Amino acid sequence: WGAAVRIDDSLGGDKYTEDFGTTISGGNIYVSWSDDRNSTNADLYFTMSSDGGATWTADAEIDKGYPSGGNPMREWRMAADGENVARAIGTDEGDEYLFLADSTDAGATWSSAIAATGHNGHSDADEMDIVVSGDTAYLAWNDNFDVVAGTGSRTADACYMSTFDMVSGTFT
């Protein structure tokens, strides 16, 4: 083992960091995590290395569908194929929301969070996963959404999948 290398660049005071994810694709190492540097509600961060981990890009905060420090996240997942990187993000404000954010330049820039389901606002999205193949992201999740928003009358658990074209930035 070599010496440990710090990959986040937040040198502020108190911060709780959790939920790490790492993937390697096309010679790049992609790392994501959540931390509460902005408030008690964690935000998502990302960094990457193209030289085997010797150097890392500056932290990039990934849009989770809410302002920085706003609303709690339930979970997230990351996948990559070459320089295409996608994040599935589950948030919570009483009802759950499912978003996707993507990058087509190895994380140098990121899209705004895009609603991944028409159930947002009355969703109970859980157990998500995401895969990227070429220019397409495939997102799958479990949901037992409110039949009528706010009523608490939920459907039985069901599995859903969405396909996202990373070139056009749209679900297909």
Short mmCIF file of N, CA and C in Angstrom, two decimals:
data_model
loop_
_atom_site.label_atom_id
_atom_site.label_comp_id
_atom_site.label_asym_id
_atom_site.label_seq_id
_atom_site.Cartn_x
_atom_site.Cartn_y
_atom_site.Cartn_z
N TRP A 1 0.83 -1.17 0.00
CA TRP A 1 0.00 0.00 0.00
C TRP A 1 0.88 1.24 0.00
N GLY A 2 0.43 2.26 -0.72
CA GLY A 2 1.12 3.54 -0.70
C GLY A 2 0.50 4.42 0.37
N ALA A 3 1.01 5.62 0.46
CA ALA A 3 0.47 6.58 1.42
C ALA A 3 -0.95 6.98 1.01
N ALA A 4 -1.80 7.17 1.99
CA ALA A 4 -3.17 7.62 1.73
C ALA A 4 -3.16 9.03 1.16
N VAL A 5 -4.06 9.31 0.22
CA VAL A 5 -4.16 10.62 -0.42
C VAL A 5 -5.54 11.18 -0.12
N ARG A 6 -5.59 12.39 0.41
CA ARG A 6 -6.89 13.02 0.67
C ARG A 6 -7.49 13.46 -0.66
N ILE A 7 -8.76 13.12 -0.89
CA ILE A 7 -9.37 13.43 -2.17
C ILE A 7 -10.45 14.51 -2.08
N ASP A 8 -10.97 14.81 -0.89
CA ASP A 8 -11.91 15.92 -0.78
C ASP A 8 -11.12 17.17 -0.41
N ASP A 9 -11.64 18.33 -0.82
CA ASP A 9 -10.88 19.54 -0.55
C ASP A 9 -11.60 20.50 0.39
N SER A 10 -12.53 20.00 1.17
CA SER A 10 -13.21 20.81 2.18
C SER A 10 -12.40 20.75 3.47
N LEU A 11 -11.74 21.83 3.78
CA LEU A 11 -10.89 21.84 4.97
C LEU A 11 -11.56 22.55 6.14
N GLY A 12 -12.88 22.81 6.02
CA GLY A 12 -13.62 23.52 7.07
C GLY A 12 -13.68 22.73 8.36
N GLY A 13 -14.42 23.29 9.31
CA GLY A 13 -14.53 22.70 10.64
C GLY A 13 -15.27 21.39 10.64
N ASP A 14 -16.32 21.32 11.44
CA ASP A 14 -17.07 20.08 11.59
C ASP A 14 -17.73 19.68 10.27
N LYS A 15 -17.59 18.42 9.93
CA LYS A 15 -18.21 17.88 8.73
C LYS A 15 -18.34 16.37 8.92
N TYR A 16 -19.49 15.84 8.58
CA TYR A 16 -19.72 14.40 8.63
C TYR A 16 -19.81 13.91 7.19
N THR A 17 -18.94 12.98 6.82
CA THR A 17 -18.87 12.44 5.47
C THR A 17 -19.31 10.99 5.49
N GLU A 18 -20.14 10.60 4.49
CA GLU A 18 -20.63 9.21 4.45
C GLU A 18 -20.99 8.81 3.03
N ASP A 19 -21.44 7.60 2.87
CA ASP A 19 -21.99 7.08 1.62
C ASP A 19 -21.05 7.27 0.44
N PHE A 20 -19.92 6.61 0.47
CA PHE A 20 -18.95 6.69 -0.61
C PHE A 20 -19.30 5.74 -1.74
N GLY A 21 -18.93 6.11 -2.96
CA GLY A 21 -19.05 5.24 -4.11
C GLY A 21 -17.87 5.48 -5.03
N THR A 22 -17.32 4.41 -5.58
CA THR A 22 -16.18 4.50 -6.48
C THR A 22 -16.44 3.64 -7.70
N THR A 23 -16.08 4.15 -8.86
CA THR A 23 -16.13 3.35 -10.08
C THR A 23 -14.96 3.76 -10.97
N ILE A 24 -14.50 2.83 -11.78
CA ILE A 24 -13.40 3.08 -12.69
C ILE A 24 -13.88 2.76 -14.10
N SER A 25 -13.63 3.70 -15.02
CA SER A 25 -14.02 3.47 -16.41
C SER A 25 -13.15 4.32 -17.32
N GLY A 26 -12.69 3.73 -18.41
CA GLY A 26 -11.90 4.46 -19.39
C GLY A 26 -10.62 5.03 -18.83
N GLY A 27 -10.05 4.39 -17.82
CA GLY A 27 -8.82 4.88 -17.21
C GLY A 27 -9.02 5.96 -16.17
N ASN A 28 -10.27 6.36 -15.93
CA ASN A 28 -10.58 7.37 -14.91
C ASN A 28 -11.11 6.71 -13.65
N ILE A 29 -10.74 7.26 -12.50
CA ILE A 29 -11.29 6.84 -11.21
C ILE A 29 -12.28 7.89 -10.79
N TYR A 30 -13.53 7.50 -10.57
CA TYR A 30 -14.59 8.42 -10.16
C TYR A 30 -14.97 8.10 -8.71
N VAL A 31 -15.03 9.12 -7.86
CA VAL A 31 -15.41 8.93 -6.46
C VAL A 31 -16.49 9.94 -6.11
N SER A 32 -17.51 9.48 -5.41
CA SER A 32 -18.59 10.34 -4.92
C SER A 32 -18.85 10.05 -3.46
N TRP A 33 -19.42 11.03 -2.78
CA TRP A 33 -19.77 10.88 -1.38
C TRP A 33 -20.77 11.96 -1.02
N SER A 34 -21.35 11.84 0.15
CA SER A 34 -22.20 12.90 0.68
C SER A 34 -21.56 13.43 1.95
N ASP A 35 -21.73 14.73 2.17
CA ASP A 35 -21.28 15.31 3.44
C ASP A 35 -22.13 16.51 3.79
N ASP A 36 -22.04 16.89 5.05
CA ASP A 36 -22.91 17.95 5.57
C ASP A 36 -22.16 19.26 5.81
N ARG A 37 -21.22 19.60 4.94
CA ARG A 37 -20.45 20.84 5.12
C ARG A 37 -21.32 22.09 5.02
N ASN A 38 -22.49 22.00 4.34
CA ASN A 38 -23.34 23.18 4.14
C ASN A 38 -24.50 23.28 5.11
N SER A 39 -24.91 22.18 5.72
CA SER A 39 -26.00 22.16 6.70
C SER A 39 -26.11 20.74 7.24
N THR A 40 -27.12 20.49 8.06
CA THR A 40 -27.32 19.13 8.57
C THR A 40 -27.86 18.20 7.49
N ASN A 41 -28.39 18.76 6.39
CA ASN A 41 -28.82 17.95 5.25
C ASN A 41 -27.65 17.79 4.29
N ALA A 42 -27.18 16.58 4.11
CA ALA A 42 -25.98 16.33 3.31
C ALA A 42 -26.21 16.68 1.84
N ASP A 43 -25.12 17.06 1.18
CA ASP A 43 -25.09 17.30 -0.25
C ASP A 43 -24.18 16.26 -0.89
N LEU A 44 -24.24 16.16 -2.22
CA LEU A 44 -23.45 15.19 -2.97
C LEU A 44 -22.21 15.85 -3.56
N TYR A 45 -21.10 15.13 -3.50
CA TYR A 45 -19.84 15.64 -4.06
C TYR A 45 -19.20 14.59 -4.94
N PHE A 46 -18.30 15.06 -5.80
CA PHE A 46 -17.68 14.22 -6.80
C PHE A 46 -16.26 14.71 -7.04
N THR A 47 -15.36 13.78 -7.27
CA THR A 47 -14.01 14.10 -7.74
C THR A 47 -13.56 12.97 -8.65
N MET A 48 -12.55 13.23 -9.47
CA MET A 48 -12.04 12.18 -10.34
C MET A 48 -10.55 12.33 -10.54
N SER A 49 -9.94 11.21 -10.88
CA SER A 49 -8.51 11.18 -11.17
C SER A 49 -8.31 10.48 -12.52
N SER A 50 -7.48 11.06 -13.35
CA SER A 50 -7.16 10.44 -14.64
C SER A 50 -5.72 9.91 -14.66
N ASP A 51 -5.05 9.95 -13.49
CA ASP A 51 -3.66 9.50 -13.43
C ASP A 51 -3.43 8.44 -12.35
N GLY A 52 -4.41 7.57 -12.21
CA GLY A 52 -4.27 6.47 -11.27
C GLY A 52 -4.37 6.86 -9.81
N GLY A 53 -4.90 8.04 -9.53
CA GLY A 53 -5.09 8.49 -8.14
C GLY A 53 -3.99 9.37 -7.62
N ALA A 54 -3.01 9.73 -8.45
CA ALA A 54 -1.93 10.62 -7.99
C ALA A 54 -2.45 12.03 -7.73
N THR A 55 -3.37 12.51 -8.60
CA THR A 55 -3.98 13.83 -8.41
C THR A 55 -5.49 13.71 -8.60
N TRP A 56 -6.23 14.67 -8.01
CA TRP A 56 -7.69 14.64 -8.04
C TRP A 56 -8.21 16.02 -8.40
N THR A 57 -9.35 16.05 -9.09
CA THR A 57 -9.99 17.33 -9.41
C THR A 57 -10.57 17.94 -8.14
N ALA A 58 -10.86 19.24 -8.20
CA ALA A 58 -11.53 19.90 -7.08
C ALA A 58 -12.91 19.28 -6.88
N ASP A 59 -13.40 19.28 -5.64
CA ASP A 59 -14.75 18.78 -5.36
C ASP A 59 -15.77 19.49 -6.24
N ALA A 60 -16.69 18.73 -6.79
CA ALA A 60 -17.84 19.30 -7.50
C ALA A 60 -19.09 18.91 -6.73
N GLU A 61 -19.91 19.88 -6.37
CA GLU A 61 -21.19 19.57 -5.74
C GLU A 61 -22.19 19.23 -6.83
N ILE A 62 -22.87 18.10 -6.69
CA ILE A 62 -23.82 17.63 -7.68
C ILE A 62 -25.22 18.06 -7.27
N ASP A 63 -25.96 18.64 -8.21
CA ASP A 63 -27.33 19.09 -7.94
C ASP A 63 -28.18 17.88 -7.55
N LYS A 64 -28.82 17.97 -6.38
CA LYS A 64 -29.67 16.87 -5.90
C LYS A 64 -31.15 17.21 -6.03
N GLY A 65 -31.47 18.30 -6.73
CA GLY A 65 -32.87 18.68 -6.92
C GLY A 65 -33.33 19.74 -5.94
N TYR A 66 -32.48 20.11 -5.00
CA TYR A 66 -32.78 21.12 -4.00
C TYR A 66 -31.56 22.01 -3.82
N PRO A 67 -31.73 23.21 -3.28
CA PRO A 67 -30.57 24.07 -3.03
C PRO A 67 -29.56 23.40 -2.10
N SER A 68 -28.33 23.85 -2.18
CA SER A 68 -27.27 23.32 -1.34
C SER A 68 -27.69 23.35 0.12
N GLY A 69 -27.56 22.22 0.80
CA GLY A 69 -27.94 22.13 2.20
C GLY A 69 -29.43 21.92 2.43
N GLY A 70 -30.24 21.91 1.38
CA GLY A 70 -31.68 21.77 1.52
C GLY A 70 -32.14 20.34 1.36
N ASN A 71 -33.12 19.94 2.08
CA ASN A 71 -33.78 18.65 2.02
C ASN A 71 -32.82 17.46 2.13
N PRO A 72 -33.22 16.47 2.90
CA PRO A 72 -32.37 15.29 3.09
C PRO A 72 -32.37 14.37 1.86
N MET A 73 -31.27 13.69 1.68
CA MET A 73 -31.16 12.65 0.67
C MET A 73 -31.43 11.31 1.34
N ARG A 74 -32.10 10.44 0.62
CA ARG A 74 -32.30 9.08 1.13
C ARG A 74 -31.18 8.17 0.66
N GLU A 75 -30.84 8.26 -0.62
CA GLU A 75 -29.79 7.43 -1.15
C GLU A 75 -29.39 7.95 -2.52
N TRP A 76 -28.27 7.44 -3.05
CA TRP A 76 -27.82 7.78 -4.39
C TRP A 76 -26.98 6.64 -4.94
N ARG A 77 -26.83 6.64 -6.25
CA ARG A 77 -25.98 5.66 -6.93
C ARG A 77 -25.24 6.38 -8.06
N MET A 78 -24.07 5.85 -8.45
CA MET A 78 -23.27 6.41 -9.52
C MET A 78 -22.83 5.30 -10.46
N ALA A 79 -22.77 5.63 -11.77
CA ALA A 79 -22.26 4.69 -12.77
C ALA A 79 -21.53 5.48 -13.85
N ALA A 80 -20.64 4.81 -14.57
CA ALA A 80 -19.88 5.49 -15.62
C ALA A 80 -19.55 4.53 -16.75
N ASP A 81 -19.39 5.11 -17.93
CA ASP A 81 -18.85 4.41 -19.09
C ASP A 81 -17.97 5.42 -19.81
N GLY A 82 -16.66 5.24 -19.73
CA GLY A 82 -15.74 6.23 -20.29
C GLY A 82 -15.88 7.56 -19.57
N GLU A 83 -16.14 8.62 -20.31
CA GLU A 83 -16.30 9.95 -19.72
C GLU A 83 -17.74 10.26 -19.36
N ASN A 84 -18.67 9.35 -19.65
CA ASN A 84 -20.07 9.55 -19.29
C ASN A 84 -20.32 9.04 -17.88
N VAL A 85 -20.78 9.93 -17.00
CA VAL A 85 -21.01 9.60 -15.60
C VAL A 85 -22.44 10.02 -15.25
N ALA A 86 -23.19 9.18 -14.57
CA ALA A 86 -24.56 9.52 -14.18
C ALA A 86 -24.77 9.21 -12.72
N ARG A 87 -25.63 10.01 -12.08
CA ARG A 87 -25.98 9.84 -10.67
C ARG A 87 -27.49 9.76 -10.53
N ALA A 88 -27.99 8.75 -9.86
CA ALA A 88 -29.38 8.66 -9.45
C ALA A 88 -29.44 9.17 -8.01
N ILE A 89 -30.40 10.03 -7.71
CA ILE A 89 -30.46 10.69 -6.41
C ILE A 89 -31.87 10.61 -5.86
N GLY A 90 -32.03 10.01 -4.69
CA GLY A 90 -33.31 9.96 -4.01
C GLY A 90 -33.33 10.95 -2.86
N THR A 91 -34.31 11.86 -2.86
CA THR A 91 -34.41 12.87 -1.81
C THR A 91 -35.75 12.73 -1.09
N ASP A 92 -35.90 13.47 -0.01
CA ASP A 92 -37.08 13.30 0.84
C ASP A 92 -37.52 14.64 1.40
N GLU A 93 -38.78 14.97 1.23
CA GLU A 93 -39.37 16.11 1.92
C GLU A 93 -40.74 15.71 2.48
N GLY A 94 -40.80 14.53 2.99
CA GLY A 94 -42.06 13.92 3.42
C GLY A 94 -42.46 12.87 2.40
N ASP A 95 -42.61 13.29 1.14
CA ASP A 95 -42.70 12.36 0.03
C ASP A 95 -41.33 12.35 -0.64
N GLU A 96 -41.06 11.29 -1.36
CA GLU A 96 -39.73 11.15 -1.93
C GLU A 96 -39.69 11.57 -3.39
N TYR A 97 -38.52 11.97 -3.81
CA TYR A 97 -38.28 12.42 -5.17
C TYR A 97 -37.09 11.64 -5.73
N LEU A 98 -37.11 11.39 -7.03
CA LEU A 98 -36.02 10.69 -7.69
C LEU A 98 -35.51 11.56 -8.84
N PHE A 99 -34.22 11.86 -8.81
CA PHE A 99 -33.60 12.71 -9.82
C PHE A 99 -32.41 12.00 -10.46
N LEU A 100 -32.00 12.53 -11.60
CA LEU A 100 -30.79 12.08 -12.27
C LEU A 100 -29.97 13.32 -12.61
N ALA A 101 -28.66 13.25 -12.40
CA ALA A 101 -27.72 14.27 -12.86
C ALA A 101 -26.64 13.55 -13.64
N ASP A 102 -26.15 14.18 -14.73
CA ASP A 102 -25.16 13.49 -15.55
C ASP A 102 -24.07 14.43 -16.03
N SER A 103 -22.97 13.81 -16.44
CA SER A 103 -21.83 14.51 -17.01
C SER A 103 -21.34 13.71 -18.21
N THR A 104 -21.02 14.40 -19.29
CA THR A 104 -20.47 13.73 -20.47
C THR A 104 -19.01 14.09 -20.69
N ASP A 105 -18.39 14.73 -19.69
CA ASP A 105 -16.99 15.13 -19.81
C ASP A 105 -16.18 14.73 -18.57
N ALA A 106 -16.43 13.52 -18.10
CA ALA A 106 -15.70 12.94 -16.96
C ALA A 106 -15.88 13.74 -15.68
N GLY A 107 -17.01 14.43 -15.54
CA GLY A 107 -17.30 15.14 -14.31
C GLY A 107 -16.80 16.57 -14.27
N ALA A 108 -16.26 17.09 -15.37
CA ALA A 108 -15.82 18.49 -15.39
C ALA A 108 -17.03 19.43 -15.26
N THR A 109 -18.15 19.05 -15.89
CA THR A 109 -19.40 19.79 -15.74
C THR A 109 -20.52 18.79 -15.51
N TRP A 110 -21.59 19.24 -14.85
CA TRP A 110 -22.73 18.39 -14.53
C TRP A 110 -24.02 19.08 -14.92
N SER A 111 -25.00 18.27 -15.32
CA SER A 111 -26.34 18.80 -15.59
C SER A 111 -27.01 19.17 -14.27
N SER A 112 -28.05 19.96 -14.37
CA SER A 112 -28.94 20.15 -13.22
C SER A 112 -29.67 18.83 -12.99
N ALA A 113 -30.17 18.64 -11.78
CA ALA A 113 -30.96 17.44 -11.48
C ALA A 113 -32.23 17.45 -12.32
N ILE A 114 -32.54 16.29 -12.90
CA ILE A 114 -33.69 16.13 -13.77
C ILE A 114 -34.62 15.10 -13.12
N ALA A 115 -35.90 15.42 -13.02
CA ALA A 115 -36.86 14.47 -12.44
C ALA A 115 -36.83 13.17 -13.25
N ALA A 116 -36.67 12.05 -12.56
CA ALA A 116 -36.55 10.75 -13.22
C ALA A 116 -37.86 9.98 -13.25
N THR A 117 -38.90 10.51 -12.61
CA THR A 117 -40.19 9.83 -12.58
C THR A 117 -41.32 10.85 -12.47
N GLY A 118 -42.44 10.52 -13.05
CA GLY A 118 -43.64 11.35 -12.92
C GLY A 118 -44.29 11.21 -11.55
N HIS A 119 -43.76 10.32 -10.71
CA HIS A 119 -44.30 10.11 -9.37
C HIS A 119 -43.74 11.08 -8.35
N ASN A 120 -42.76 11.92 -8.74
CA ASN A 120 -42.17 12.85 -7.77
C ASN A 120 -43.26 13.68 -7.10
N GLY A 121 -43.13 13.83 -5.79
CA GLY A 121 -44.12 14.55 -5.00
C GLY A 121 -45.10 13.62 -4.30
N HIS A 122 -45.23 12.40 -4.79
CA HIS A 122 -46.05 11.40 -4.10
C HIS A 122 -45.42 10.02 -4.25
N SER A 123 -44.10 10.04 -4.30
CA SER A 123 -43.33 8.82 -4.54
C SER A 123 -42.84 8.21 -3.23
N ASP A 124 -42.52 6.94 -3.30
CA ASP A 124 -41.79 6.25 -2.24
C ASP A 124 -40.73 5.41 -2.94
N ALA A 125 -39.81 6.11 -3.60
CA ALA A 125 -38.78 5.46 -4.42
C ALA A 125 -37.66 4.92 -3.53
N ASP A 126 -37.38 3.66 -3.68
CA ASP A 126 -36.35 2.99 -2.88
C ASP A 126 -35.53 2.07 -3.78
N GLU A 127 -34.43 1.57 -3.20
CA GLU A 127 -33.63 0.52 -3.82
C GLU A 127 -33.30 0.80 -5.28
N MET A 128 -32.73 1.95 -5.56
CA MET A 128 -32.40 2.33 -6.93
C MET A 128 -31.07 1.75 -7.37
N ASP A 129 -30.91 1.67 -8.69
CA ASP A 129 -29.63 1.31 -9.28
C ASP A 129 -29.54 2.00 -10.63
N ILE A 130 -28.30 2.22 -11.10
CA ILE A 130 -28.08 2.89 -12.38
C ILE A 130 -26.88 2.27 -13.06
N VAL A 131 -26.97 2.17 -14.40
CA VAL A 131 -25.89 1.66 -15.23
C VAL A 131 -25.76 2.61 -16.42
N VAL A 132 -24.52 2.86 -16.85
CA VAL A 132 -24.29 3.65 -18.05
C VAL A 132 -23.63 2.75 -19.08
N SER A 133 -24.17 2.78 -20.30
CA SER A 133 -23.59 2.05 -21.42
C SER A 133 -23.56 3.00 -22.61
N GLY A 134 -22.37 3.35 -23.05
CA GLY A 134 -22.25 4.32 -24.13
C GLY A 134 -22.82 5.66 -23.69
N ASP A 135 -23.75 6.19 -24.47
CA ASP A 135 -24.38 7.48 -24.18
C ASP A 135 -25.73 7.34 -23.49
N THR A 136 -26.01 6.17 -22.92
CA THR A 136 -27.31 5.91 -22.31
C THR A 136 -27.17 5.50 -20.86
N ALA A 137 -27.99 6.11 -20.01
CA ALA A 137 -28.07 5.71 -18.60
C ALA A 137 -29.38 4.96 -18.40
N TYR A 138 -29.31 3.84 -17.68
CA TYR A 138 -30.47 3.03 -17.37
C TYR A 138 -30.68 3.08 -15.86
N LEU A 139 -31.83 3.55 -15.44
CA LEU A 139 -32.15 3.74 -14.03
C LEU A 139 -33.31 2.83 -13.66
N ALA A 140 -33.14 2.04 -12.60
CA ALA A 140 -34.21 1.16 -12.12
C ALA A 140 -34.44 1.44 -10.65
N TRP A 141 -35.69 1.33 -10.19
CA TRP A 141 -36.01 1.58 -8.79
C TRP A 141 -37.33 0.93 -8.43
N ASN A 142 -37.54 0.81 -7.14
CA ASN A 142 -38.76 0.29 -6.55
C ASN A 142 -39.58 1.49 -6.07
N ASP A 143 -40.90 1.46 -6.28
CA ASP A 143 -41.75 2.59 -5.87
C ASP A 143 -43.12 2.05 -5.47
N ASN A 144 -43.63 2.55 -4.37
CA ASN A 144 -45.04 2.32 -4.02
C ASN A 144 -45.65 3.68 -3.73
N PHE A 145 -45.87 4.43 -4.82
CA PHE A 145 -46.30 5.82 -4.75
C PHE A 145 -47.75 5.97 -4.31
N ASP A 146 -48.08 7.20 -3.81
CA ASP A 146 -49.46 7.54 -3.49
C ASP A 146 -50.28 7.52 -4.77
N VAL A 147 -51.41 6.83 -4.75
CA VAL A 147 -52.30 6.82 -5.90
C VAL A 147 -52.79 8.25 -6.16
N VAL A 148 -53.17 8.94 -5.12
CA VAL A 148 -53.52 10.36 -5.19
C VAL A 148 -52.59 11.07 -4.23
N ALA A 149 -51.80 12.02 -4.73
CA ALA A 149 -50.77 12.69 -3.93
C ALA A 149 -51.32 13.15 -2.59
N GLY A 150 -50.57 12.84 -1.53
CA GLY A 150 -50.91 13.30 -0.19
C GLY A 150 -51.94 12.47 0.55
N THR A 151 -52.51 11.44 -0.06
CA THR A 151 -53.56 10.68 0.61
C THR A 151 -53.03 9.55 1.46
N GLY A 152 -51.81 9.10 1.17
CA GLY A 152 -51.27 7.96 1.90
C GLY A 152 -51.79 6.63 1.40
N SER A 153 -52.66 6.66 0.39
CA SER A 153 -53.18 5.44 -0.22
C SER A 153 -52.15 4.98 -1.26
N ARG A 154 -51.30 4.04 -0.84
CA ARG A 154 -50.16 3.66 -1.67
C ARG A 154 -50.46 2.43 -2.52
N THR A 155 -49.77 2.38 -3.68
CA THR A 155 -49.81 1.19 -4.51
C THR A 155 -48.90 0.14 -3.90
N ALA A 156 -49.03 -1.09 -4.34
CA ALA A 156 -48.09 -2.13 -3.92
C ALA A 156 -46.74 -1.82 -4.55
N ASP A 157 -45.66 -2.32 -3.93
CA ASP A 157 -44.34 -2.12 -4.51
C ASP A 157 -44.33 -2.59 -5.97
N ALA A 158 -43.70 -1.78 -6.81
CA ALA A 158 -43.53 -2.13 -8.21
C ALA A 158 -42.16 -1.66 -8.66
N CYS A 159 -41.62 -2.32 -9.66
CA CYS A 159 -40.31 -1.95 -10.19
C CYS A 159 -40.49 -1.12 -11.45
N TYR A 160 -39.67 -0.08 -11.58
CA TYR A 160 -39.73 0.82 -12.72
C TYR A 160 -38.35 0.96 -13.31
N MET A 161 -38.30 1.34 -14.59
CA MET A 161 -37.04 1.63 -15.25
C MET A 161 -37.24 2.80 -16.19
N SER A 162 -36.22 3.67 -16.24
CA SER A 162 -36.19 4.78 -17.19
C SER A 162 -34.89 4.71 -17.95
N THR A 163 -34.93 5.14 -19.20
CA THR A 163 -33.76 5.20 -20.06
C THR A 163 -33.49 6.67 -20.36
N PHE A 164 -32.23 7.10 -20.17
CA PHE A 164 -31.86 8.50 -20.33
C PHE A 164 -30.79 8.64 -21.40
N ASP A 165 -31.06 9.46 -22.42
CA ASP A 165 -30.09 9.75 -23.48
C ASP A 165 -29.19 10.87 -23.01
N MET A 166 -27.94 10.57 -22.75
CA MET A 166 -27.01 11.56 -22.19
C MET A 166 -26.58 12.61 -23.22
N VAL A 167 -26.76 12.34 -24.51
CA VAL A 167 -26.42 13.33 -25.53
C VAL A 167 -27.51 14.40 -25.61
N SER A 168 -28.77 13.98 -25.69
CA SER A 168 -29.87 14.95 -25.80
C SER A 168 -30.31 15.47 -24.44
N GLY A 169 -29.93 14.76 -23.36
CA GLY A 169 -30.35 15.18 -22.02
C GLY A 169 -31.81 14.93 -21.74
N THR A 170 -32.37 13.87 -22.34
CA THR A 170 -33.79 13.58 -22.17
C THR A 170 -34.01 12.11 -21.86
N PHE A 171 -35.11 11.84 -21.15
CA PHE A 171 -35.54 10.47 -20.97
C PHE A 171 -36.23 10.02 -22.24
N THR A 172 -35.97 8.76 -22.61
CA THR A 172 -36.56 8.25 -23.86
C THR A 172 -37.52 7.13 -23.57
#
